Amino acid sequence: MKSQQEVYNDLICYTLSLGDKEFIHQHVVDAYAAQRADMKTKPVTITFALVGLYLYLQKNYNGRHVQLAHVEMAKRKRQWPIFCLPEYRGNITAADVLNAEPGAEREEMIRKWCLSVWDAYKQNHEVVANLVKNSLRK
């Protein structure tokens, strides 16, 4: 049986091989980072993961636009917020995504995974929304 890290590695190899202009790979990176975060995870990692999920699911950004937002946020030095890490992180994992048929079915499963993880962080949604509002140029 493969570890979560090995499954994730297989999944990111798949998404990187797509070469899609929407860059769905970014959503996989963000979902995994938020789902697997622990007390040792750097605040910037959790922040960028949650911002990425917010922009994708609430503002309809594609992965390429999320990536550009991350770059813009990284240009300014700041202290990143400390988020409350929920015990439950969603009912979908990278393994569930990888088990879906490649193509449209797997892409839909990536979206469901992102939603599952984002919903688990509901107590942090307002902080993320305010951070985006104050960090990104309109």
PDB file of C-alpha atoms in Angstrom:
ATOM      1  CA  MET A   1       0.000   0.000   0.000  1.00  0.00           C
ATOM      2  CA  LYS A   2       1.309   3.448  -0.930  1.00  0.00           C
ATOM      3  CA  SER A   3       1.776   6.205   1.617  1.00  0.00           C
ATOM      4  CA  GLN A   4      -0.186   9.460   1.348  1.00  0.00           C
ATOM      5  CA  GLN A   5       2.996  11.154   0.127  1.00  0.00           C
ATOM      6  CA  GLU A   6       3.501   8.553  -2.620  1.00  0.00           C
ATOM      7  CA  VAL A   7      -0.113   8.893  -3.750  1.00  0.00           C
ATOM      8  CA  TYR A   8       0.261  12.676  -3.785  1.00  0.00           C
ATOM      9  CA  ASN A   9       3.467  12.359  -5.813  1.00  0.00           C
ATOM     10  CA  ASP A  10       1.642  10.209  -8.375  1.00  0.00           C
ATOM     11  CA  LEU A  11      -1.180  12.744  -8.525  1.00  0.00           C
ATOM     12  CA  ILE A  12       1.089  15.750  -9.045  1.00  0.00           C
ATOM     13  CA  CYS A  13       2.960  13.876 -11.768  1.00  0.00           C
ATOM     14  CA  TYR A  14      -0.393  13.391 -13.471  1.00  0.00           C
ATOM     15  CA  THR A  15      -1.471  17.034 -13.147  1.00  0.00           C
ATOM     16  CA  LEU A  16       1.899  18.377 -14.278  1.00  0.00           C
ATOM     17  CA  SER A  17       1.817  16.093 -17.326  1.00  0.00           C
ATOM     18  CA  LEU A  18      -1.465  17.659 -18.460  1.00  0.00           C
ATOM     19  CA  GLY A  19       0.156  20.907 -19.550  1.00  0.00           C
ATOM     20  CA  ASP A  20      -3.275  22.537 -19.255  1.00  0.00           C
ATOM     21  CA  LYS A  21      -3.533  26.316 -19.478  1.00  0.00           C
ATOM     22  CA  GLU A  22      -5.793  26.378 -16.384  1.00  0.00           C
ATOM     23  CA  PHE A  23      -2.986  24.706 -14.387  1.00  0.00           C
ATOM     24  CA  ILE A  24      -5.211  22.440 -12.276  1.00  0.00           C
ATOM     25  CA  HIS A  25      -2.020  21.276 -10.591  1.00  0.00           C
ATOM     26  CA  GLN A  26      -2.162  24.343  -8.316  1.00  0.00           C
ATOM     27  CA  HIS A  27      -5.460  23.219  -6.812  1.00  0.00           C
ATOM     28  CA  VAL A  28      -3.977  19.811  -5.975  1.00  0.00           C
ATOM     29  CA  VAL A  29      -0.997  21.446  -4.255  1.00  0.00           C
ATOM     30  CA  ASP A  30      -3.266  23.723  -2.219  1.00  0.00           C
ATOM     31  CA  ALA A  31      -5.727  20.987  -1.187  1.00  0.00           C
ATOM     32  CA  TYR A  32      -2.954  18.642  -0.118  1.00  0.00           C
ATOM     33  CA  ALA A  33      -1.076  21.325   1.828  1.00  0.00           C
ATOM     34  CA  ALA A  34      -4.201  22.386   3.736  1.00  0.00           C
ATOM     35  CA  GLN A  35      -5.316  18.831   4.369  1.00  0.00           C
ATOM     36  CA  ARG A  36      -1.951  17.583   5.620  1.00  0.00           C
ATOM     37  CA  ALA A  37      -0.846  20.689   7.578  1.00  0.00           C
ATOM     38  CA  ASP A  38       0.217  20.257  11.173  1.00  0.00           C
ATOM     39  CA  MET A  39       1.810  22.363  13.884  1.00  0.00           C
ATOM     40  CA  LYS A  40       5.186  22.103  12.133  1.00  0.00           C
ATOM     41  CA  THR A  41       3.855  23.483   8.833  1.00  0.00           C
ATOM     42  CA  LYS A  42       5.040  27.010   8.109  1.00  0.00           C
ATOM     43  CA  PRO A  43       2.312  29.679   8.354  1.00  0.00           C
ATOM     44  CA  VAL A  44       3.052  30.832   4.780  1.00  0.00           C
ATOM     45  CA  THR A  45       2.330  27.317   3.480  1.00  0.00           C
ATOM     46  CA  ILE A  46      -1.060  27.143   5.167  1.00  0.00           C
ATOM     47  CA  THR A  47      -1.865  30.725   4.186  1.00  0.00           C
ATOM     48  CA  PHE A  48      -1.110  30.182   0.517  1.00  0.00           C
ATOM     49  CA  ALA A  49      -3.022  26.883   0.495  1.00  0.00           C
ATOM     50  CA  LEU A  50      -6.133  28.470   2.004  1.00  0.00           C
ATOM     51  CA  VAL A  51      -5.879  31.547  -0.203  1.00  0.00           C
ATOM     52  CA  GLY A  52      -5.565  29.254  -3.218  1.00  0.00           C
ATOM     53  CA  LEU A  53      -8.651  27.282  -2.241  1.00  0.00           C
ATOM     54  CA  TYR A  54     -10.585  30.499  -1.567  1.00  0.00           C
ATOM     55  CA  LEU A  55      -9.670  32.037  -4.911  1.00  0.00           C
ATOM     56  CA  TYR A  56     -10.515  28.827  -6.773  1.00  0.00           C
ATOM     57  CA  LEU A  57     -13.796  28.033  -5.061  1.00  0.00           C
ATOM     58  CA  GLN A  58     -15.139  31.453  -4.106  1.00  0.00           C
ATOM     59  CA  LYS A  59     -13.724  33.683  -6.849  1.00  0.00           C
ATOM     60  CA  ASN A  60     -13.502  31.161  -9.734  1.00  0.00           C
ATOM     61  CA  TYR A  61      -9.774  31.616 -10.299  1.00  0.00           C
ATOM     62  CA  ASN A  62      -8.077  28.949 -12.344  1.00  0.00           C
ATOM     63  CA  GLY A  63      -4.811  27.478 -11.113  1.00  0.00           C
ATOM     64  CA  ARG A  64      -2.678  29.834 -13.189  1.00  0.00           C
ATOM     65  CA  HIS A  65      -4.418  32.869 -11.682  1.00  0.00           C
ATOM     66  CA  VAL A  66      -4.070  31.427  -8.180  1.00  0.00           C
ATOM     67  CA  GLN A  67      -0.362  30.971  -8.831  1.00  0.00           C
ATOM     68  CA  LEU A  68      -0.061  34.612  -9.931  1.00  0.00           C
ATOM     69  CA  ALA A  69      -1.909  35.728  -6.788  1.00  0.00           C
ATOM     70  CA  HIS A  70       0.565  33.754  -4.685  1.00  0.00           C
ATOM     71  CA  VAL A  71       3.449  35.491  -6.456  1.00  0.00           C
ATOM     72  CA  GLU A  72       1.896  38.902  -5.804  1.00  0.00           C
ATOM     73  CA  MET A  73       1.340  38.116  -2.125  1.00  0.00           C
ATOM     74  CA  ALA A  74       4.907  36.848  -1.731  1.00  0.00           C
ATOM     75  CA  LYS A  75       6.337  40.167  -2.938  1.00  0.00           C
ATOM     76  CA  ARG A  76       5.389  41.868   0.322  1.00  0.00           C
ATOM     77  CA  LYS A  77       7.135  40.852   3.513  1.00  0.00           C
ATOM     78  CA  ARG A  78       4.677  40.240   6.294  1.00  0.00           C
ATOM     79  CA  GLN A  79       3.912  38.037   9.205  1.00  0.00           C
ATOM     80  CA  TRP A  80       1.474  35.392   8.011  1.00  0.00           C
ATOM     81  CA  PRO A  81      -1.548  34.557  10.138  1.00  0.00           C
ATOM     82  CA  ILE A  82      -1.664  31.498  12.344  1.00  0.00           C
ATOM     83  CA  PHE A  83      -4.742  29.515  11.359  1.00  0.00           C
ATOM     84  CA  CYS A  84      -6.776  27.168  13.500  1.00  0.00           C
ATOM     85  CA  LEU A  85      -6.134  23.704  12.101  1.00  0.00           C
ATOM     86  CA  PRO A  86      -9.347  21.692  12.159  1.00  0.00           C
ATOM     87  CA  GLU A  87      -9.092  18.122  13.366  1.00  0.00           C
ATOM     88  CA  TYR A  88     -11.285  16.890  10.495  1.00  0.00           C
ATOM     89  CA  ARG A  89      -9.939  17.944   7.072  1.00  0.00           C
ATOM     90  CA  GLY A  90     -12.564  16.624   4.671  1.00  0.00           C
ATOM     91  CA  ASN A  91     -13.745  13.239   3.472  1.00  0.00           C
ATOM     92  CA  ILE A  92     -11.824  13.144   0.172  1.00  0.00           C
ATOM     93  CA  THR A  93      -8.106  12.462  -0.117  1.00  0.00           C
ATOM     94  CA  ALA A  94      -5.483  12.431  -2.843  1.00  0.00           C
ATOM     95  CA  ALA A  95      -6.047   8.663  -3.109  1.00  0.00           C
ATOM     96  CA  ASP A  96      -9.726   9.209  -3.922  1.00  0.00           C
ATOM     97  CA  VAL A  97      -8.747  11.664  -6.638  1.00  0.00           C
ATOM     98  CA  LEU A  98      -6.163   9.315  -8.104  1.00  0.00           C
ATOM     99  CA  ASN A  99      -8.716   6.498  -8.150  1.00  0.00           C
ATOM    100  CA  ALA A 100     -11.031   8.551 -10.367  1.00  0.00           C
ATOM    101  CA  GLU A 101     -10.840   7.999 -14.122  1.00  0.00           C
ATOM    102  CA  PRO A 102      -8.238  10.338 -15.700  1.00  0.00           C
ATOM    103  CA  GLY A 103      -9.753  13.295 -17.527  1.00  0.00           C
ATOM    104  CA  ALA A 104     -13.019  15.030 -16.669  1.00  0.00           C
ATOM    105  CA  GLU A 105     -13.913  12.612 -13.855  1.00  0.00           C
ATOM    106  CA  ARG A 106     -10.584  13.168 -12.101  1.00  0.00           C
ATOM    107  CA  GLU A 107     -10.796  16.941 -12.597  1.00  0.00           C
ATOM    108  CA  GLU A 108     -14.248  16.937 -11.002  1.00  0.00           C
ATOM    109  CA  MET A 109     -12.882  14.872  -8.120  1.00  0.00           C
ATOM    110  CA  ILE A 110     -10.110  17.463  -7.646  1.00  0.00           C
ATOM    111  CA  ARG A 111     -12.795  20.141  -7.315  1.00  0.00           C
ATOM    112  CA  LYS A 112     -14.744  18.008  -4.817  1.00  0.00           C
ATOM    113  CA  TRP A 113     -11.549  17.416  -2.838  1.00  0.00           C
ATOM    114  CA  CYS A 114     -10.849  21.161  -2.730  1.00  0.00           C
ATOM    115  CA  LEU A 115     -14.419  21.836  -1.561  1.00  0.00           C
ATOM    116  CA  SER A 116     -14.126  19.169   1.111  1.00  0.00           C
ATOM    117  CA  VAL A 117     -10.902  20.645   2.487  1.00  0.00           C
ATOM    118  CA  TRP A 118     -12.114  24.255   2.192  1.00  0.00           C
ATOM    119  CA  ASP A 119     -15.331  23.416   4.067  1.00  0.00           C
ATOM    120  CA  ALA A 120     -13.300  21.830   6.853  1.00  0.00           C
ATOM    121  CA  TYR A 121     -11.557  25.176   7.410  1.00  0.00           C
ATOM    122  CA  LYS A 122     -14.841  27.117   7.708  1.00  0.00           C
ATOM    123  CA  GLN A 123     -13.787  28.800  10.966  1.00  0.00           C
ATOM    124  CA  ASN A 124     -10.965  30.475   8.997  1.00  0.00           C
ATOM    125  CA  HIS A 125     -12.953  31.622   5.951  1.00  0.00           C
ATOM    126  CA  GLU A 126     -13.395  35.224   7.092  1.00  0.00           C
ATOM    127  CA  VAL A 127      -9.696  35.634   7.893  1.00  0.00           C
ATOM    128  CA  VAL A 128      -8.766  34.287   4.458  1.00  0.00           C
ATOM    129  CA  ALA A 129     -11.282  36.541   2.671  1.00  0.00           C
ATOM    130  CA  ASN A 130      -9.974  39.617   4.511  1.00  0.00           C
ATOM    131  CA  LEU A 131      -6.377  38.666   3.793  1.00  0.00           C
ATOM    132  CA  VAL A 132      -7.136  38.383   0.079  1.00  0.00           C
ATOM    133  CA  LYS A 133      -9.049  41.674   0.103  1.00  0.00           C
ATOM    134  CA  ASN A 134      -6.120  43.474   1.740  1.00  0.00           C
ATOM    135  CA  SER A 135      -3.309  41.706  -0.124  1.00  0.00           C
ATOM    136  CA  LEU A 136      -4.258  41.597  -3.788  1.00  0.00           C
ATOM    137  CA  ARG A 137      -4.642  44.510  -6.123  1.00  0.00           C
ATOM    138  CA  LYS A 138      -7.980  44.719  -7.794  1.00  0.00           C
TER     139      LYS A 138
END
